[in-house]
Amino acid sequence: MNKIKFAIALCFCSFALFAQDYFPKNNGVKTTNTNYQAFTNAKIYVTPTQIIENGTLLIKDGKVVASGKQVSIPKNTTVVNLEGKSIYPSFIDMYSTFGVKKPERPNSNARGPQYGPSRSGYYWNDHVMPENKAMEKFRYDSKKAKELMKAGFGVVNTHIEDGIIRGSGTLVALNPDAGNEARVLDPHSGQYFSFSKSVTSRQSYPGSIMGSIALLRQMYLDADWYAKGYSDTKDLSLEALNANKGLVQIFGAGSRANALRADKIGDQFGVQYIMLGGGDEYERVNDVKATNASYILPVNFQAAYDVENAFLSRSLSLSDMRAWNQEPSNPKVLAENGVRFAFTTHDLKSPKSFRSNIIKAIEYGLPKEKALEALTTIPAQLLGKSSQIGTLNKGAYANFLITSGDIFDAKTTLYENWVQGQKTVLEDMSVKDIRGDYEFRLAGEAYKMTLKGSVSKLKSEITSNGKNRGSKISYADDWVNISMTTKDSTQQEFIRLVANVSYANTLNGKAIFPDGNEMTFYANKIEKDETASDDKKKMDAKPPKETLPVTYPNMAYGFTERPKAETLLFKNATVWTNESDGILQNTDVLIKNGKIAKIGQNLSGGNATVIDATGKHLTAGVIDEHSHIAAASINEGGHNSSAEVSIEDVIDDEDIDIYRNLAGGVTSIQILHGSANPIGGRSAIIKLKWGESANNLIYDNSPKFIKFALGENVKQSNWQSFARFPQTRMGVEQLYMDYFNRAKAYDKLKKSGKPYRKDIEMDVLAEILNKERFISCHSYVQSEINMLMKVAEKFDFNINTFTHILEGYKVADKMAKHGVGGSTFSDWWAYKYEVNDAIPYNAAIMHDAGVVVAINSDDGEMSRRLNQEAAKSVKYGGVSEEDAWKFVTLNPAKLLHIDDRVGSLKVGKDADVVLWSDHPMSVYAKAEKTIIEGVTYFDLKRDEQMRSQIKKEKSELINMMMQAKNKGLKTQPIKKKEKDQMHCDYLDHEQH
């Protein structure tokens, strides 16, 4: 097989080398000029670090023969003198769609969702298409090629930008004078991935980013199973995936968060992806560096916002404003931290702005050498093509740029872009560069003129007596034609200037006045004193542009430095222990090493920070058993079971609701999957450590939970969807029976030692059967609550928690007997049909029946005041204050199996505590300090200081943006952004 592959590759190379021997030529003679070409006296960048002054580049047959100071030039060589000019390797874009039409969504009259695949013989999910080949879709686009060449590119790695697995890319030289037999350097240059679904298929799954992650994991497991020969059926997708294993693996992450998510998948399956970045890597550069991934960086830096409207500018978030200021420093930060990266034109509206954006990154501190590496040698290395492209070493393709000077100087002209030895003229080198400042006199009046722009598209500015004269210029064949207005602004009259540029630094010709009179015109170029100019350059050498410091997280209320654990001694507090000691008056609590060290009176803590808590209340942190904050997606509704997905994969550590919940005394939450299907995804139990990365929020050795759901949502009563089973409450029961029977059979095979196909979904359900994973079930109606308890008992396990459980009061005795807890709302009812029977006494009745009861939020706003929600059970049902407080502290900790760590104030437990200004269930109570493991993540006084700092920083940024606008830089309009409030029925808006 390997010999066949080698023969095919050799054959393909033969086409590239001897194309002229294989194809007849009927539009001219067949013989071509294969003489050497030498470019002499140039400053040659062989590599970013190997630079030759006054060197010679020798090429032949599209390849570099030699480069150096002492190059022997053969006879019959065409010699081009490039004195005063520079030669650079042409750029490489690793993430392009050049020549590959983006797939379009097909017209369809279908109304309902599609759950099954539309193909046979391929993988079961339409969005997995490793069999796709960009080479089969590739069509050379001359117009776009010219645009890329003008930006400095000679080679692009193109691909089909569609689907989760997108197939193989193609490495293409932008040679306008050859066919694909020569310009295609590698027809299978890499395998591309993303989290986004294909537009060509209506298949519903995955409907979320966590579904995409789960699909990728299952796909890798299936590919391994298939490779071992265990599959009984043909799968062309898995065959292609396995065949492409040896290719470069490129993941279109598009953001720092998604890159970190993709890296976890790669680590699990031994794949090191090259990541398409999002420009926000600087915010958590240590996390980015820890992935060991190389990055492909877009340079689509944001424009300043138009902030002249004071009312609209108030709606701008600090994070969006900072992004404008900080994003251009992203390449510099990655370079300083040793993260390897290449640049791409991806996400730019046009390649025209590419070079100017690279120059902007350099202005923000990126060394020019690193910039050139990111455009040449690094993409070549990442593609495994260092001997062919990215340098001007012997044997490499003759892909190079001829410039007037430093390529990272905005004034530098790109004259020519040579690709595989073929020249494309961008600006005529023979045209004299007449740009600069001139002086001349006409009819006794002195004028100053500046010519700027590109050599081929000059712009003129003429002034006299300090007033601007409107002017236009054209320049061709060594002749300049200029028209300018007369000083009499009341007359629309023009003076025409015609001059020859044959002589150095002068324009000689004639001026023609509005009345037809003519006179000699002579403009003298103002020569700059080079010595003075060099001194001025040193004086004017600007430090990198100012960027505001990054915070953790990089948004409003972020910390300039992550807070650290402290030794704290609270004195004379009213302490709610939630233990047998009850509520202790005038009591001290010592926190040390992240734990509760001592509780008592007259304690001393050595070097501890002493906090006077006289008249205040100290409690365990509030715990929300049912939350949907701090997640990038909540529901995976593409299947009726999504046990394979996990909220842990999509934690959003920058959700402002984390900080807001801390302000309400919340320290821990369970982020539940939504209720889109009977069997939902796995939960994430986290601590609200504001400023930490997502992985650091998750509990160590976290208990395993999964979300189930009953009722209207899972049978899609309110979604007008009739295609997915189940459509009735009876069907929901049968679905559970079916899945658990399948999981039982799967677990038996798994334990038998025989080969089995690893199925993530079945593994999770088997954990339930083995009492290793607990169920939190969304529930309302008593009949369904009874049903699920009976299903569980048939398979010998217990339901852990019924959440919502608004008819729990009807079956409280049965719940107590089954051993299931109830996590309910305090006083919600009648917001949909199946909760018409809800009553505010529900929590008290279940509690009195012996059920472990918690009050939850299911809402990012309500979770900030769970302390007040708990108080309602005192009113509705007469629950004692201590027991009511346990509804939001110790009891949810018990339901989540974390009560050995949190939920009460006990020596040895985690120091997750809240200092309240008043009785904790009072509407007047404020959380003055919210502490997790000895770290103060919320402090009321610090919050006041932060508000002042935010106001000051926003004002500073507004002034900077107004200055940018006054300089003529582009601005973008302000668009108000509404934060999505996620609940059980929330679905992702975008296709992932």
mmCIF file of N, CA and C in Angstrom, residues 649-748:
data_model
loop_
_atom_site.group_PDB
_atom_site.id
_atom_site.type_symbol
_atom_site.label_atom_id
_atom_site.label_comp_id
_atom_site.label_asym_id
_atom_site.label_seq_id
_atom_site.Cartn_x
_atom_site.Cartn_y
_atom_site.Cartn_z
ATOM 1 N N ASP A 649 -17.637 20.725 29.932
ATOM 2 C CA ASP A 649 -16.906 21.094 28.711
ATOM 3 C C ASP A 649 -17.153 22.533 28.280
ATOM 4 N N VAL A 650 -18.209 23.151 28.794
ATOM 5 C CA VAL A 650 -18.602 24.470 28.274
ATOM 6 C C VAL A 650 -18.759 25.508 29.374
ATOM 7 N N ILE A 651 -18.025 25.360 30.455
ATOM 8 C CA ILE A 651 -18.092 26.354 31.530
ATOM 9 C C ILE A 651 -17.564 27.686 31.012
ATOM 10 N N ASP A 652 -18.306 28.731 31.312
ATOM 11 C CA ASP A 652 -17.928 30.092 30.920
ATOM 12 C C ASP A 652 -17.446 30.823 32.162
ATOM 13 N N ASP A 653 -16.126 30.892 32.323
ATOM 14 C CA ASP A 653 -15.573 31.489 33.541
ATOM 15 C C ASP A 653 -15.639 33.009 33.533
ATOM 16 N N GLU A 654 -16.140 33.606 32.439
ATOM 17 C CA GLU A 654 -16.228 35.069 32.355
ATOM 18 C C GLU A 654 -17.667 35.577 32.455
ATOM 19 N N ASP A 655 -18.580 34.712 32.825
ATOM 20 C CA ASP A 655 -19.976 35.142 32.978
ATOM 21 C C ASP A 655 -20.089 36.084 34.166
ATOM 22 N N ILE A 656 -20.559 37.299 33.935
ATOM 23 C CA ILE A 656 -20.678 38.296 34.996
ATOM 24 C C ILE A 656 -21.617 37.825 36.097
ATOM 25 N N ASP A 657 -22.477 36.866 35.786
ATOM 26 C CA ASP A 657 -23.379 36.345 36.823
ATOM 27 C C ASP A 657 -22.620 35.621 37.931
ATOM 28 N N ILE A 658 -21.407 35.175 37.650
ATOM 29 C CA ILE A 658 -20.590 34.598 38.726
ATOM 30 C C ILE A 658 -20.335 35.666 39.783
ATOM 31 N N TYR A 659 -19.912 36.832 39.346
ATOM 32 C CA TYR A 659 -19.628 37.923 40.285
ATOM 33 C C TYR A 659 -20.911 38.380 40.980
ATOM 34 N N ARG A 660 -21.978 38.482 40.227
ATOM 35 C CA ARG A 660 -23.244 38.931 40.813
ATOM 36 C C ARG A 660 -23.752 37.939 41.848
ATOM 37 N N ASN A 661 -23.546 36.647 41.587
ATOM 38 C CA ASN A 661 -23.959 35.647 42.571
ATOM 39 C C ASN A 661 -23.101 35.730 43.825
ATOM 40 N N LEU A 662 -21.804 35.989 43.657
ATOM 41 C CA LEU A 662 -20.945 36.188 44.827
ATOM 42 C C LEU A 662 -21.454 37.349 45.666
ATOM 43 N N ALA A 663 -21.922 38.396 44.986
ATOM 44 C CA ALA A 663 -22.464 39.548 45.704
ATOM 45 C C ALA A 663 -23.719 39.185 46.485
ATOM 46 N N GLY A 664 -24.361 38.076 46.105
ATOM 47 C CA GLY A 664 -25.529 37.584 46.834
ATOM 48 C C GLY A 664 -25.197 36.466 47.794
ATOM 49 N N GLY A 665 -23.897 36.240 48.029
ATOM 50 C CA GLY A 665 -23.487 35.242 49.023
ATOM 51 C C GLY A 665 -23.418 33.822 48.504
ATOM 52 N N VAL A 666 -23.539 33.607 47.178
ATOM 53 C CA VAL A 666 -23.494 32.250 46.614
ATOM 54 C C VAL A 666 -22.038 31.843 46.407
ATOM 55 N N THR A 667 -21.698 30.640 46.842
ATOM 56 C CA THR A 667 -20.317 30.163 46.701
ATOM 57 C C THR A 667 -20.198 28.924 45.816
ATOM 58 N N SER A 668 -21.263 28.112 45.752
ATOM 59 C CA SER A 668 -21.235 26.903 44.929
ATOM 60 C C SER A 668 -22.547 26.760 44.170
ATOM 61 N N ILE A 669 -22.464 26.188 42.975
ATOM 62 C CA ILE A 669 -23.676 25.930 42.187
ATOM 63 C C ILE A 669 -23.517 24.614 41.437
ATOM 64 N N GLN A 670 -24.661 24.026 41.113
ATOM 65 C CA GLN A 670 -24.679 22.942 40.140
ATOM 66 C C GLN A 670 -25.236 23.524 38.839
ATOM 67 N N ILE A 671 -24.403 23.502 37.774
ATOM 68 C CA ILE A 671 -24.880 23.947 36.463
ATOM 69 C C ILE A 671 -25.497 22.727 35.793
ATOM 70 N N LEU A 672 -26.802 22.780 35.629
ATOM 71 C CA LEU A 672 -27.530 21.646 35.066
ATOM 72 C C LEU A 672 -27.750 21.817 33.562
ATOM 73 N N HIS A 673 -27.740 20.715 32.855
ATOM 74 C CA HIS A 673 -28.222 20.674 31.480
ATOM 75 C C HIS A 673 -29.690 21.097 31.499
ATOM 76 N N GLY A 674 -30.195 21.560 30.373
ATOM 77 C CA GLY A 674 -31.584 21.981 30.302
ATOM 78 C C GLY A 674 -32.540 20.802 30.215
ATOM 79 N N SER A 675 -33.784 21.100 29.877
ATOM 80 C CA SER A 675 -34.819 20.067 29.869
ATOM 81 C C SER A 675 -35.363 19.845 28.460
ATOM 82 N N ALA A 676 -34.467 19.848 27.472
ATOM 83 C CA ALA A 676 -34.895 19.665 26.086
ATOM 84 C C ALA A 676 -35.200 18.210 25.774
ATOM 85 N N ASN A 677 -34.730 17.290 26.597
ATOM 86 C CA ASN A 677 -34.921 15.859 26.318
ATOM 87 C C ASN A 677 -35.062 15.074 27.625
ATOM 88 N N PRO A 678 -35.654 13.885 27.560
ATOM 89 C CA PRO A 678 -35.846 13.102 28.792
ATOM 90 C C PRO A 678 -34.541 12.789 29.517
ATOM 91 N N ILE A 679 -33.516 12.425 28.739
ATOM 92 C CA ILE A 679 -32.192 12.176 29.325
ATOM 93 C C ILE A 679 -31.280 13.294 28.837
ATOM 94 N N GLY A 680 -30.909 14.158 29.748
ATOM 95 C CA GLY A 680 -30.079 15.299 29.377
ATOM 96 C C GLY A 680 -28.605 15.004 29.571
ATOM 97 N N GLY A 681 -27.836 16.069 29.687
ATOM 98 C CA GLY A 681 -26.396 15.926 29.815
ATOM 99 C C GLY A 681 -25.931 15.934 31.251
ATOM 100 N N ARG A 682 -24.636 15.721 31.397
ATOM 101 C CA ARG A 682 -24.018 15.671 32.719
ATOM 102 C C ARG A 682 -23.820 17.076 33.285
ATOM 103 N N SER A 683 -23.863 17.172 34.607
ATOM 104 C CA SER A 683 -23.785 18.457 35.307
ATOM 105 C C SER A 683 -22.342 18.876 35.536
ATOM 106 N N ALA A 684 -22.193 20.129 35.946
ATOM 107 C CA ALA A 684 -20.921 20.635 36.466
ATOM 108 C C ALA A 684 -21.190 21.246 37.835
ATOM 109 N N ILE A 685 -20.484 20.784 38.825
ATOM 110 C CA ILE A 685 -20.590 21.362 40.172
ATOM 111 C C ILE A 685 -19.349 22.216 40.382
ATOM 112 N N ILE A 686 -19.570 23.512 40.567
ATOM 113 C CA ILE A 686 -18.435 24.428 40.592
ATOM 114 C C ILE A 686 -18.485 25.347 41.805
ATOM 115 N N LYS A 687 -17.315 25.895 42.127
ATOM 116 C CA LYS A 687 -17.218 26.988 43.081
ATOM 117 C C LYS A 687 -17.022 28.275 42.284
ATOM 118 N N LEU A 688 -17.618 29.345 42.767
ATOM 119 C CA LEU A 688 -17.623 30.600 42.016
ATOM 120 C C LEU A 688 -16.340 31.395 42.266
ATOM 121 N N LYS A 689 -15.227 30.825 41.824
ATOM 122 C CA LYS A 689 -13.912 31.448 42.014
ATOM 123 C C LYS A 689 -13.668 32.444 40.882
ATOM 124 N N TRP A 690 -14.229 33.597 41.030
ATOM 125 C CA TRP A 690 -14.169 34.669 40.023
ATOM 126 C C TRP A 690 -12.709 34.990 39.678
ATOM 127 N N GLY A 691 -12.413 34.934 38.382
ATOM 128 C CA GLY A 691 -11.054 35.227 37.940
ATOM 129 C C GLY A 691 -10.230 33.995 37.642
ATOM 130 N N GLU A 692 -10.686 32.833 38.082
ATOM 131 C CA GLU A 692 -9.971 31.583 37.775
ATOM 132 C C GLU A 692 -10.445 31.037 36.432
ATOM 133 N N SER A 693 -9.637 30.162 35.839
ATOM 134 C CA SER A 693 -10.019 29.540 34.578
ATOM 135 C C SER A 693 -11.050 28.453 34.825
ATOM 136 N N ALA A 694 -11.730 28.055 33.764
ATOM 137 C CA ALA A 694 -12.874 27.141 33.875
ATOM 138 C C ALA A 694 -12.528 25.867 34.635
ATOM 139 N N ASN A 695 -11.397 25.272 34.321
ATOM 140 C CA ASN A 695 -11.045 24.004 34.972
ATOM 141 C C ASN A 695 -10.871 24.163 36.476
ATOM 142 N N ASN A 696 -10.437 25.333 36.919
ATOM 143 C CA ASN A 696 -10.198 25.563 38.343
ATOM 144 C C ASN A 696 -11.474 25.854 39.123
ATOM 145 N N LEU A 697 -12.594 25.999 38.418
ATOM 146 C CA LEU A 697 -13.867 26.202 39.113
ATOM 147 C C LEU A 697 -14.489 24.879 39.546
ATOM 148 N N ILE A 698 -14.207 23.817 38.823
ATOM 149 C CA ILE A 698 -14.852 22.524 39.065
ATOM 150 C C ILE A 698 -14.333 21.906 40.365
ATOM 151 N N TYR A 699 -15.241 21.365 41.151
ATOM 152 C CA TYR A 699 -14.863 20.682 42.386
ATOM 153 C C TYR A 699 -13.863 19.568 42.105
ATOM 154 N N ASP A 700 -12.841 19.451 42.971
ATOM 155 C CA ASP A 700 -11.958 18.291 42.901
ATOM 156 C C ASP A 700 -12.764 17.045 43.263
ATOM 157 N N ASN A 701 -12.517 15.961 42.533
ATOM 158 C CA ASN A 701 -13.260 14.718 42.773
ATOM 159 C C ASN A 701 -14.758 14.972 42.837
ATOM 160 N N SER A 702 -15.223 15.735 41.878
ATOM 161 C CA SER A 702 -16.617 16.160 41.869
ATOM 162 C C SER A 702 -17.560 14.969 41.773
ATOM 163 N N PRO A 703 -18.618 14.953 42.583
ATOM 164 C CA PRO A 703 -19.635 13.900 42.439
ATOM 165 C C PRO A 703 -20.227 13.940 41.031
ATOM 166 N N LYS A 704 -20.628 12.782 40.542
ATOM 167 C CA LYS A 704 -21.139 12.680 39.172
ATOM 168 C C LYS A 704 -22.657 12.828 39.160
ATOM 169 N N PHE A 705 -23.134 13.784 38.365
ATOM 170 C CA PHE A 705 -24.570 14.033 38.248
ATOM 171 C C PHE A 705 -24.972 14.106 36.788
ATOM 172 N N ILE A 706 -26.266 13.874 36.548
ATOM 173 C CA ILE A 706 -26.835 14.001 35.214
ATOM 174 C C ILE A 706 -28.246 14.562 35.347
ATOM 175 N N LYS A 707 -28.675 15.273 34.334
ATOM 176 C CA LYS A 707 -30.008 15.872 34.334
ATOM 177 C C LYS A 707 -30.972 14.982 33.551
ATOM 178 N N PHE A 708 -32.086 14.627 34.190
ATOM 179 C CA PHE A 708 -33.221 14.021 33.512
ATOM 180 C C PHE A 708 -34.351 15.054 33.519
ATOM 181 N N ALA A 709 -35.371 14.831 32.696
ATOM 182 C CA ALA A 709 -36.485 15.775 32.670
ATOM 183 C C ALA A 709 -37.784 15.062 32.322
ATOM 184 N N LEU A 710 -38.860 15.584 32.868
ATOM 185 C CA LEU A 710 -40.210 15.084 32.611
ATOM 186 C C LEU A 710 -41.073 16.251 32.129
ATOM 187 N N GLY A 711 -42.256 15.932 31.618
ATOM 188 C CA GLY A 711 -43.235 16.983 31.382
ATOM 189 C C GLY A 711 -43.267 17.570 29.994
ATOM 190 N N GLU A 712 -43.750 18.784 29.914
ATOM 191 C CA GLU A 712 -44.044 19.431 28.639
ATOM 192 C C GLU A 712 -42.802 19.633 27.777
ATOM 193 N N ASN A 713 -41.703 19.994 28.393
ATOM 194 C CA ASN A 713 -40.510 20.309 27.601
ATOM 195 C C ASN A 713 -40.008 19.110 26.816
ATOM 196 N N VAL A 714 -39.928 17.956 27.473
ATOM 197 C CA VAL A 714 -39.287 16.807 26.821
ATOM 198 C C VAL A 714 -40.159 16.207 25.719
ATOM 199 N N LYS A 715 -41.478 16.374 25.836
ATOM 200 C CA LYS A 715 -42.323 15.909 24.737
ATOM 201 C C LYS A 715 -42.639 17.039 23.760
ATOM 202 N N GLN A 716 -41.945 18.141 23.947
ATOM 203 C CA GLN A 716 -41.946 19.276 23.009
ATOM 204 C C GLN A 716 -43.351 19.845 22.787
ATOM 205 N N SER A 717 -44.091 19.920 23.865
ATOM 206 C CA SER A 717 -45.470 20.408 23.775
ATOM 207 C C SER A 717 -45.554 21.841 23.275
ATOM 208 N N ASN A 718 -44.569 22.643 23.656
ATOM 209 C CA ASN A 718 -44.638 24.069 23.347
ATOM 210 C C ASN A 718 -43.685 24.480 22.219
ATOM 211 N N TRP A 719 -43.107 23.488 21.534
ATOM 212 C CA TRP A 719 -42.100 23.809 20.509
ATOM 213 C C TRP A 719 -42.610 23.547 19.101
ATOM 214 N N GLN A 720 -43.836 23.097 18.980
ATOM 215 C CA GLN A 720 -44.407 22.796 17.658
ATOM 216 C C GLN A 720 -43.512 21.851 16.863
ATOM 217 N N SER A 721 -42.966 20.843 17.560
ATOM 218 C CA SER A 721 -42.125 19.843 16.905
ATOM 219 C C SER A 721 -42.764 18.480 17.138
ATOM 220 N N PHE A 722 -43.030 17.757 16.056
ATOM 221 C CA PHE A 722 -43.768 16.501 16.175
ATOM 222 C C PHE A 722 -43.004 15.304 15.601
ATOM 223 N N ALA A 723 -41.714 15.488 15.344
ATOM 224 C CA ALA A 723 -40.961 14.434 14.667
ATOM 225 C C ALA A 723 -40.184 13.552 15.631
ATOM 226 N N ARG A 724 -39.934 14.030 16.840
ATOM 227 C CA ARG A 724 -39.056 13.289 17.733
ATOM 228 C C ARG A 724 -39.839 12.516 18.775
ATOM 229 N N PHE A 725 -39.475 11.282 18.997
ATOM 230 C CA PHE A 725 -40.021 10.473 20.084
ATOM 231 C C PHE A 725 -39.305 10.875 21.371
ATOM 232 N N PRO A 726 -40.052 10.994 22.494
ATOM 233 C CA PRO A 726 -41.481 10.751 22.696
ATOM 234 C C PRO A 726 -42.311 12.032 22.538
ATOM 235 N N GLN A 727 -43.577 11.813 22.220
ATOM 236 C CA GLN A 727 -44.517 12.925 22.095
ATOM 237 C C GLN A 727 -45.578 12.901 23.207
ATOM 238 N N THR A 728 -45.498 11.900 24.078
ATOM 239 C CA THR A 728 -46.450 11.793 25.192
ATOM 240 C C THR A 728 -45.691 11.423 26.458
ATOM 241 N N ARG A 729 -46.380 11.586 27.589
ATOM 242 C CA ARG A 729 -45.773 11.215 28.869
ATOM 243 C C ARG A 729 -45.600 9.698 28.961
ATOM 244 N N MET A 730 -46.476 8.948 28.314
ATOM 245 C CA MET A 730 -46.311 7.483 28.277
ATOM 246 C C MET A 730 -45.041 7.125 27.528
ATOM 247 N N GLY A 731 -44.792 7.863 26.431
ATOM 248 C CA GLY A 731 -43.588 7.610 25.644
ATOM 249 C C GLY A 731 -42.321 7.895 26.424
ATOM 250 N N VAL A 732 -42.379 8.876 27.306
ATOM 251 C CA VAL A 732 -41.211 9.199 28.124
ATOM 252 C C VAL A 732 -40.829 8.008 28.993
ATOM 253 N N GLU A 733 -41.835 7.377 29.596
ATOM 254 C CA GLU A 733 -41.550 6.192 30.423
ATOM 255 C C GLU A 733 -40.906 5.094 29.603
ATOM 256 N N GLN A 734 -41.447 4.834 28.408
ATOM 257 C CA GLN A 734 -40.897 3.766 27.580
ATOM 258 C C GLN A 734 -39.482 4.090 27.109
ATOM 259 N N LEU A 735 -39.215 5.352 26.892
ATOM 260 C CA LEU A 735 -37.859 5.732 26.508
ATOM 261 C C LEU A 735 -36.880 5.391 27.633
ATOM 262 N N TYR A 736 -37.254 5.701 28.898
ATOM 263 C CA TYR A 736 -36.377 5.359 30.020
ATOM 264 C C TYR A 736 -36.153 3.851 30.105
ATOM 265 N N MET A 737 -37.223 3.092 29.964
ATOM 266 C CA MET A 737 -37.101 1.634 30.043
ATOM 267 C C MET A 737 -36.155 1.116 28.956
ATOM 268 N N ASP A 738 -36.324 1.647 27.758
ATOM 269 C CA ASP A 738 -35.496 1.191 26.640
ATOM 270 C C ASP A 738 -34.025 1.518 26.883
ATOM 271 N N TYR A 739 -33.746 2.743 27.273
ATOM 272 C CA TYR A 739 -32.350 3.140 27.455
ATOM 273 C C TYR A 739 -31.686 2.379 28.592
ATOM 274 N N PHE A 740 -32.409 2.173 29.676
ATOM 275 C CA PHE A 740 -31.792 1.461 30.791
ATOM 276 C C PHE A 740 -31.591 -0.021 30.475
ATOM 277 N N ASN A 741 -32.494 -0.610 29.723
ATOM 278 C CA ASN A 741 -32.279 -2.007 29.298
ATOM 279 C C ASN A 741 -31.061 -2.115 28.389
ATOM 280 N N ARG A 742 -30.912 -1.144 27.488
ATOM 281 C CA ARG A 742 -29.744 -1.147 26.605
ATOM 282 C C ARG A 742 -28.459 -0.940 27.400
ATOM 283 N N ALA A 743 -28.510 -0.022 28.388
ATOM 284 C CA ALA A 743 -27.333 0.242 29.210
ATOM 285 C C ALA A 743 -26.951 -0.978 30.040
ATOM 286 N N LYS A 744 -27.967 -1.711 30.479
ATOM 287 C CA LYS A 744 -27.713 -2.922 31.258
ATOM 288 C C LYS A 744 -27.000 -3.973 30.412
ATOM 289 N N ALA A 745 -27.480 -4.147 29.173
ATOM 290 C CA ALA A 745 -26.842 -5.096 28.269
ATOM 291 C C ALA A 745 -25.423 -4.646 27.916
ATOM 292 N N TYR A 746 -25.257 -3.345 27.697
ATOM 293 C CA TYR A 746 -23.934 -2.791 27.368
ATOM 294 C C TYR A 746 -22.956 -3.034 28.513
ATOM 295 N N ASP A 747 -23.424 -2.771 29.756
ATOM 296 C CA ASP A 747 -22.553 -2.918 30.915
ATOM 297 C C ASP A 747 -22.144 -4.378 31.119
ATOM 298 N N LYS A 748 -23.067 -5.256 30.812
ATOM 299 C CA LYS A 748 -22.759 -6.692 30.940
ATOM 300 C C LYS A 748 -21.668 -7.096 29.959
#
